């Protein structure tokens, strides 16, 4: 019983900044990684950034140097700081949380949030 919710999306001008948040709620699980994905109109969903519980981060080439992913393990929350935004960044951004259930014998599960819209336009 895990719920994932994103927040922070909105409209921003090119060159502007925006910060997204993702929080996983529930009990009986341990998060080992969280990631941000995005899907633009007419395109397939793509990986934006991931971060492990230990703080190891990876980024897509298209956002490297502009976006920063971080986390607060005590609150089961991940953030995506987006700077120097471009119109090409316009998409619905989804958070994916990868967990290990405490009563599942070590089995791993993945949960998606409903998404938050980011629009970069002047």
mmCIF file of N, CA and C in Angstrom, residues 11-105:
data_model
loop_
_atom_site.group_PDB
_atom_site.id
_atom_site.type_symbol
_atom_site.label_atom_id
_atom_site.label_comp_id
_atom_site.label_asym_id
_atom_site.label_seq_id
_atom_site.Cartn_x
_atom_site.Cartn_y
_atom_site.Cartn_z
ATOM 1 N N UNK A 11 3.692 26.433 -15.446
ATOM 2 C CA UNK A 11 4.135 27.155 -16.634
ATOM 3 C C UNK A 11 5.334 28.022 -16.295
ATOM 4 N N UNK A 12 6.369 27.946 -17.120
ATOM 5 C CA UNK A 12 7.574 28.736 -16.902
ATOM 6 C C UNK A 12 8.121 29.184 -18.251
ATOM 7 N N UNK A 13 8.764 30.340 -18.280
ATOM 8 C CA UNK A 13 9.344 30.859 -19.514
ATOM 9 C C UNK A 13 10.677 30.189 -19.820
ATOM 10 N N UNK A 14 11.062 30.132 -21.098
ATOM 11 C CA UNK A 14 12.371 29.579 -21.439
ATOM 12 C C UNK A 14 13.484 30.267 -20.654
ATOM 13 N N UNK A 15 14.417 29.468 -20.156
ATOM 14 C CA UNK A 15 15.490 29.981 -19.334
ATOM 15 C C UNK A 15 15.165 30.025 -17.861
ATOM 16 N N UNK A 16 13.920 29.784 -17.513
ATOM 17 C CA UNK A 16 13.499 29.818 -16.128
ATOM 18 C C UNK A 16 13.795 28.527 -15.395
ATOM 19 N N UNK A 17 13.348 28.479 -14.137
ATOM 20 C CA UNK A 17 13.598 27.331 -13.275
ATOM 21 C C UNK A 17 12.316 26.846 -12.630
ATOM 22 N N UNK A 18 12.318 25.578 -12.271
ATOM 23 C CA UNK A 18 11.175 24.959 -11.625
ATOM 24 C C UNK A 18 11.679 23.768 -10.823
ATOM 25 N N UNK A 19 11.058 23.501 -9.681
ATOM 26 C CA UNK A 19 11.433 22.368 -8.851
ATOM 27 C C UNK A 19 10.236 21.446 -8.651
ATOM 28 N N UNK A 20 10.420 20.177 -8.946
ATOM 29 C CA UNK A 20 9.394 19.169 -8.753
ATOM 30 C C UNK A 20 9.700 18.356 -7.499
ATOM 31 N N UNK A 21 8.648 17.887 -6.840
ATOM 32 C CA UNK A 21 8.790 17.040 -5.665
ATOM 33 C C UNK A 21 8.015 15.752 -5.859
ATOM 34 N N UNK A 22 8.522 14.681 -5.286
ATOM 35 C CA UNK A 22 7.866 13.383 -5.328
ATOM 36 C C UNK A 22 7.953 12.757 -3.949
ATOM 37 N N UNK A 23 6.807 12.400 -3.387
ATOM 38 C CA UNK A 23 6.761 11.810 -2.060
ATOM 39 C C UNK A 23 6.027 10.472 -2.094
ATOM 40 N N UNK A 24 6.630 9.472 -1.491
ATOM 41 C CA UNK A 24 6.016 8.156 -1.353
ATOM 42 C C UNK A 24 5.520 7.989 0.070
ATOM 43 N N UNK A 25 4.262 7.611 0.231
ATOM 44 C CA UNK A 25 3.672 7.426 1.555
ATOM 45 C C UNK A 25 3.215 5.986 1.733
ATOM 46 N N UNK A 26 3.170 5.552 2.982
ATOM 47 C CA UNK A 26 2.780 4.202 3.320
ATOM 48 C C UNK A 26 3.696 3.651 4.389
ATOM 49 N N UNK A 27 3.698 2.338 4.533
ATOM 50 C CA UNK A 27 4.533 1.696 5.536
ATOM 51 C C UNK A 27 4.944 0.311 5.061
ATOM 52 N N UNK A 28 5.934 -0.236 5.726
ATOM 53 C CA UNK A 28 6.373 -1.583 5.428
ATOM 54 C C UNK A 28 7.196 -1.713 4.158
ATOM 55 N N UNK A 29 7.920 -0.667 3.791
ATOM 56 C CA UNK A 29 8.756 -0.735 2.598
ATOM 57 C C UNK A 29 10.028 0.073 2.777
ATOM 58 N N UNK A 30 11.008 -0.226 1.943
ATOM 59 C CA UNK A 30 12.259 0.514 1.894
ATOM 60 C C UNK A 30 12.513 0.945 0.458
ATOM 61 N N UNK A 31 12.750 2.219 0.252
ATOM 62 C CA UNK A 31 13.032 2.745 -1.080
ATOM 63 C C UNK A 31 14.506 2.556 -1.398
ATOM 64 N N UNK A 32 14.782 1.936 -2.539
ATOM 65 C CA UNK A 32 16.178 1.798 -2.939
ATOM 66 C C UNK A 32 16.541 2.707 -4.110
ATOM 67 N N UNK A 33 15.528 3.250 -4.793
ATOM 68 C CA UNK A 33 15.801 4.189 -5.867
ATOM 69 C C UNK A 33 14.525 4.932 -6.227
ATOM 70 N N UNK A 34 14.693 6.156 -6.717
ATOM 71 C CA UNK A 34 13.588 6.936 -7.243
ATOM 72 C C UNK A 34 14.037 7.552 -8.560
ATOM 73 N N UNK A 35 13.083 7.771 -9.446
ATOM 74 C CA UNK A 35 13.437 8.323 -10.738
ATOM 75 C C UNK A 35 12.357 9.226 -11.297
ATOM 76 N N UNK A 36 12.777 10.124 -12.166
ATOM 77 C CA UNK A 36 11.872 11.007 -12.884
ATOM 78 C C UNK A 36 11.864 10.637 -14.358
ATOM 79 N N UNK A 37 10.675 10.533 -14.919
ATOM 80 C CA UNK A 37 10.471 10.274 -16.334
ATOM 81 C C UNK A 37 9.591 11.375 -16.903
ATOM 82 N N UNK A 38 9.578 11.527 -18.212
ATOM 83 C CA UNK A 38 8.703 12.514 -18.820
ATOM 84 C C UNK A 38 8.194 12.007 -20.160
ATOM 85 N N UNK A 39 7.034 12.507 -20.550
ATOM 86 C CA UNK A 39 6.430 12.136 -21.813
ATOM 87 C C UNK A 39 5.831 13.374 -22.459
ATOM 88 N N UNK A 40 6.353 13.738 -23.619
ATOM 89 C CA UNK A 40 5.855 14.868 -24.387
ATOM 90 C C UNK A 40 4.781 14.384 -25.356
ATOM 91 N N UNK A 41 3.908 15.286 -25.811
ATOM 92 C CA UNK A 41 2.860 14.898 -26.757
ATOM 93 C C UNK A 41 3.433 14.230 -27.997
ATOM 94 N N UNK A 42 2.892 13.073 -28.345
ATOM 95 C CA UNK A 42 3.324 12.357 -29.526
ATOM 96 C C UNK A 42 4.635 11.614 -29.394
ATOM 97 N N UNK A 43 5.215 11.595 -28.202
ATOM 98 C CA UNK A 43 6.486 10.928 -27.996
ATOM 99 C C UNK A 43 6.378 9.885 -26.880
ATOM 100 N N UNK A 44 7.333 8.969 -26.862
ATOM 101 C CA UNK A 44 7.341 7.938 -25.842
ATOM 102 C C UNK A 44 7.945 8.464 -24.547
ATOM 103 N N UNK A 45 7.601 7.801 -23.459
ATOM 104 C CA UNK A 45 8.132 8.191 -22.164
ATOM 105 C C UNK A 45 9.631 7.929 -22.101
ATOM 106 N N UNK A 46 10.370 8.879 -21.534
ATOM 107 C CA UNK A 46 11.810 8.756 -21.449
ATOM 108 C C UNK A 46 12.311 9.017 -20.037
ATOM 109 N N UNK A 47 13.439 8.413 -19.720
ATOM 110 C CA UNK A 47 14.078 8.611 -18.431
ATOM 111 C C UNK A 47 14.727 9.985 -18.374
ATOM 112 N N UNK A 48 14.529 10.687 -17.268
ATOM 113 C CA UNK A 48 15.142 11.992 -17.054
ATOM 114 C C UNK A 48 16.309 11.887 -16.079
ATOM 115 N N UNK A 49 16.051 11.317 -14.902
ATOM 116 C CA UNK A 49 17.081 11.199 -13.881
ATOM 117 C C UNK A 49 16.676 10.153 -12.859
ATOM 118 N N UNK A 50 17.667 9.530 -12.226
ATOM 119 C CA UNK A 50 17.423 8.575 -11.157
ATOM 120 C C UNK A 50 18.370 8.860 -10.007
ATOM 121 N N UNK A 51 17.983 8.408 -8.816
ATOM 122 C CA UNK A 51 18.837 8.553 -7.646
ATOM 123 C C UNK A 51 18.589 7.386 -6.708
ATOM 124 N N UNK A 52 19.653 6.826 -6.155
ATOM 125 C CA UNK A 52 19.538 5.743 -5.194
ATOM 126 C C UNK A 52 19.422 6.310 -3.795
ATOM 127 N N UNK A 53 19.089 5.435 -2.845
ATOM 128 C CA UNK A 53 18.990 5.876 -1.457
ATOM 129 C C UNK A 53 20.335 6.350 -0.926
ATOM 130 N N UNK A 54 21.424 5.904 -1.548
ATOM 131 C CA UNK A 54 22.749 6.340 -1.160
ATOM 132 C C UNK A 54 23.199 7.632 -1.813
ATOM 133 N N UNK A 55 22.379 8.177 -2.715
ATOM 134 C CA UNK A 55 22.680 9.456 -3.330
ATOM 135 C C UNK A 55 23.355 9.392 -4.683
ATOM 136 N N UNK A 56 23.487 8.213 -5.261
ATOM 137 C CA UNK A 56 24.091 8.086 -6.584
ATOM 138 C C UNK A 56 23.079 8.488 -7.652
ATOM 139 N N UNK A 57 23.428 9.477 -8.472
ATOM 140 C CA UNK A 57 22.501 10.034 -9.457
ATOM 141 C C UNK A 57 22.978 9.795 -10.879
ATOM 142 N N UNK A 58 22.012 9.660 -11.782
ATOM 143 C CA UNK A 58 22.277 9.531 -13.205
ATOM 144 C C UNK A 58 21.286 10.402 -13.966
ATOM 145 N N UNK A 59 21.722 10.934 -15.118
ATOM 146 C CA UNK A 59 20.903 11.854 -15.888
ATOM 147 C C UNK A 59 20.909 11.500 -17.362
ATOM 148 N N UNK A 60 19.800 11.817 -18.022
ATOM 149 C CA UNK A 60 19.765 11.745 -19.470
ATOM 150 C C UNK A 60 20.664 12.832 -20.049
ATOM 151 N N UNK A 61 21.261 12.566 -21.209
ATOM 152 C CA UNK A 61 22.159 13.541 -21.819
ATOM 153 C C UNK A 61 21.462 14.874 -22.094
ATOM 154 N N UNK A 62 20.178 14.833 -22.384
ATOM 155 C CA UNK A 62 19.448 16.037 -22.742
ATOM 156 C C UNK A 62 19.263 17.007 -21.579
ATOM 157 N N UNK A 63 19.414 16.529 -20.345
ATOM 158 C CA UNK A 63 19.200 17.387 -19.180
ATOM 159 C C UNK A 63 20.445 17.548 -18.327
ATOM 160 N N UNK A 64 21.484 16.806 -18.612
ATOM 161 C CA UNK A 64 22.702 16.851 -17.814
ATOM 162 C C UNK A 64 23.282 18.264 -17.814
ATOM 163 N N UNK A 65 23.616 18.748 -16.630
ATOM 164 C CA UNK A 65 24.133 20.093 -16.486
ATOM 165 C C UNK A 65 23.077 21.135 -16.217
ATOM 166 N N UNK A 66 21.809 20.808 -16.459
ATOM 167 C CA UNK A 66 20.704 21.726 -16.227
ATOM 168 C C UNK A 66 19.785 21.271 -15.099
ATOM 169 N N UNK A 67 19.600 19.956 -14.965
ATOM 170 C CA UNK A 67 18.713 19.397 -13.949
ATOM 171 C C UNK A 67 19.534 18.761 -12.837
ATOM 172 N N UNK A 68 19.008 18.795 -11.622
ATOM 173 C CA UNK A 68 19.640 18.156 -10.480
ATOM 174 C C UNK A 68 18.603 17.375 -9.691
ATOM 175 N N UNK A 69 18.863 16.089 -9.471
ATOM 176 C CA UNK A 69 17.975 15.265 -8.668
ATOM 177 C C UNK A 69 18.572 15.112 -7.274
ATOM 178 N N UNK A 70 17.734 15.161 -6.264
ATOM 179 C CA UNK A 70 18.169 15.002 -4.887
ATOM 180 C C UNK A 70 17.089 14.261 -4.112
ATOM 181 N N UNK A 71 17.396 13.929 -2.857
ATOM 182 C CA UNK A 71 16.413 13.184 -2.072
ATOM 183 C C UNK A 71 16.534 13.491 -0.585
ATOM 184 N N UNK A 72 15.451 13.265 0.124
ATOM 185 C CA UNK A 72 15.407 13.327 1.574
ATOM 186 C C UNK A 72 14.863 11.984 2.029
ATOM 187 N N UNK A 73 15.744 11.096 2.426
ATOM 188 C CA UNK A 73 15.342 9.733 2.761
ATOM 189 C C UNK A 73 14.414 9.671 3.970
ATOM 190 N N UNK A 74 14.547 10.621 4.893
ATOM 191 C CA UNK A 74 13.700 10.611 6.079
ATOM 192 C C UNK A 74 12.250 10.907 5.751
ATOM 193 N N UNK A 75 11.998 11.549 4.619
ATOM 194 C CA UNK A 75 10.645 11.891 4.200
ATOM 195 C C UNK A 75 10.207 11.132 2.955
ATOM 196 N N UNK A 76 11.026 10.183 2.496
ATOM 197 C CA UNK A 76 10.732 9.417 1.285
ATOM 198 C C UNK A 76 10.381 10.348 0.126
ATOM 199 N N UNK A 77 11.191 11.367 -0.041
ATOM 200 C CA UNK A 77 10.928 12.397 -1.033
ATOM 201 C C UNK A 77 12.121 12.595 -1.956
ATOM 202 N N UNK A 78 11.839 12.765 -3.239
ATOM 203 C CA UNK A 78 12.845 13.110 -4.230
ATOM 204 C C UNK A 78 12.473 14.434 -4.881
ATOM 205 N N UNK A 79 13.480 15.191 -5.286
ATOM 206 C CA UNK A 79 13.280 16.483 -5.912
ATOM 207 C C UNK A 79 13.976 16.516 -7.265
ATOM 208 N N UNK A 80 13.447 17.318 -8.151
ATOM 209 C CA UNK A 80 14.077 17.555 -9.435
ATOM 210 C C UNK A 80 14.153 19.059 -9.646
ATOM 211 N N UNK A 81 15.347 19.613 -9.481
ATOM 212 C CA UNK A 81 15.582 21.029 -9.720
ATOM 213 C C UNK A 81 15.910 21.216 -11.195
ATOM 214 N N UNK A 82 15.082 21.973 -11.895
ATOM 215 C CA UNK A 82 15.230 22.173 -13.324
ATOM 216 C C UNK A 82 15.597 23.629 -13.594
ATOM 217 N N UNK A 83 16.760 23.849 -14.176
ATOM 218 C CA UNK A 83 17.238 25.172 -14.529
ATOM 219 C C UNK A 83 17.414 25.286 -16.038
ATOM 220 N N UNK A 84 17.513 26.521 -16.519
ATOM 221 C CA UNK A 84 17.714 26.786 -17.944
ATOM 222 C C UNK A 84 16.731 25.997 -18.801
ATOM 223 N N UNK A 85 15.480 26.060 -18.435
ATOM 224 C CA UNK A 85 14.460 25.269 -19.111
ATOM 225 C C UNK A 85 14.279 25.697 -20.566
ATOM 226 N N UNK A 86 14.022 24.706 -21.405
ATOM 227 C CA UNK A 86 13.817 24.898 -22.830
ATOM 228 C C UNK A 86 12.422 24.429 -23.216
ATOM 229 N N UNK A 87 11.878 24.932 -24.324
ATOM 230 C CA UNK A 87 10.574 24.439 -24.782
ATOM 231 C C UNK A 87 10.547 22.926 -24.966
ATOM 232 N N UNK A 88 11.676 22.335 -25.333
ATOM 233 C CA UNK A 88 11.762 20.895 -25.505
ATOM 234 C C UNK A 88 11.568 20.127 -24.205
ATOM 235 N N UNK A 89 11.645 20.801 -23.064
ATOM 236 C CA UNK A 89 11.428 20.160 -21.775
ATOM 237 C C UNK A 89 9.944 20.020 -21.442
ATOM 238 N N UNK A 90 9.081 20.613 -22.241
ATOM 239 C CA UNK A 90 7.645 20.532 -22.003
ATOM 240 C C UNK A 90 7.177 19.083 -22.072
ATOM 241 N N UNK A 91 6.531 18.625 -21.002
ATOM 242 C CA UNK A 91 6.080 17.243 -20.921
ATOM 243 C C UNK A 91 5.332 17.031 -19.616
ATOM 244 N N UNK A 92 4.688 15.883 -19.507
ATOM 245 C CA UNK A 92 4.183 15.427 -18.224
ATOM 246 C C UNK A 92 5.319 14.676 -17.543
ATOM 247 N N UNK A 93 5.640 15.073 -16.334
ATOM 248 C CA UNK A 93 6.733 14.459 -15.593
ATOM 249 C C UNK A 93 6.169 13.483 -14.568
ATOM 250 N N UNK A 94 6.687 12.255 -14.596
ATOM 251 C CA UNK A 94 6.232 11.187 -13.719
ATOM 252 C C UNK A 94 7.342 10.756 -12.775
ATOM 253 N N UNK A 95 6.971 10.464 -11.547
ATOM 254 C CA UNK A 95 7.901 9.936 -10.562
ATOM 255 C C UNK A 95 7.701 8.432 -10.427
ATOM 256 N N UNK A 96 8.793 7.701 -10.417
ATOM 257 C CA UNK A 96 8.763 6.259 -10.213
ATOM 258 C C UNK A 96 9.561 5.921 -8.965
ATOM 259 N N UNK A 97 8.938 5.176 -8.057
ATOM 260 C CA UNK A 97 9.569 4.777 -6.808
ATOM 261 C C UNK A 97 9.762 3.272 -6.790
ATOM 262 N N UNK A 98 10.995 2.838 -6.596
ATOM 263 C CA UNK A 98 11.330 1.420 -6.549
ATOM 264 C C UNK A 98 11.589 1.020 -5.105
ATOM 265 N N UNK A 99 10.842 0.016 -4.630
ATOM 266 C CA UNK A 99 10.882 -0.347 -3.220
ATOM 267 C C UNK A 99 11.124 -1.841 -3.028
ATOM 268 N N UNK A 100 11.514 -2.190 -1.811
ATOM 269 C CA UNK A 100 11.570 -3.563 -1.343
ATOM 270 C C UNK A 100 10.588 -3.693 -0.191
ATOM 271 N N UNK A 101 9.622 -4.585 -0.310
ATOM 272 C CA UNK A 101 8.642 -4.778 0.740
ATOM 273 C C UNK A 101 9.228 -5.523 1.921
ATOM 274 N N UNK A 102 8.863 -5.094 3.119
ATOM 275 C CA UNK A 102 9.400 -5.729 4.329
ATOM 276 C C UNK A 102 8.791 -7.106 4.591
ATOM 277 N N UNK A 103 7.648 -7.393 4.007
ATOM 278 C CA UNK A 103 6.976 -8.674 4.201
ATOM 279 C C UNK A 103 6.874 -9.478 2.915
ATOM 280 N N UNK A 104 7.646 -9.120 1.921
ATOM 281 C CA UNK A 104 7.579 -9.759 0.616
ATOM 282 C C UNK A 104 8.761 -10.672 0.326
ATOM 283 N N UNK A 105 9.553 -10.982 1.332
ATOM 284 C CA UNK A 105 10.695 -11.847 1.131
ATOM 285 C C UNK A 105 11.756 -11.264 0.226
#
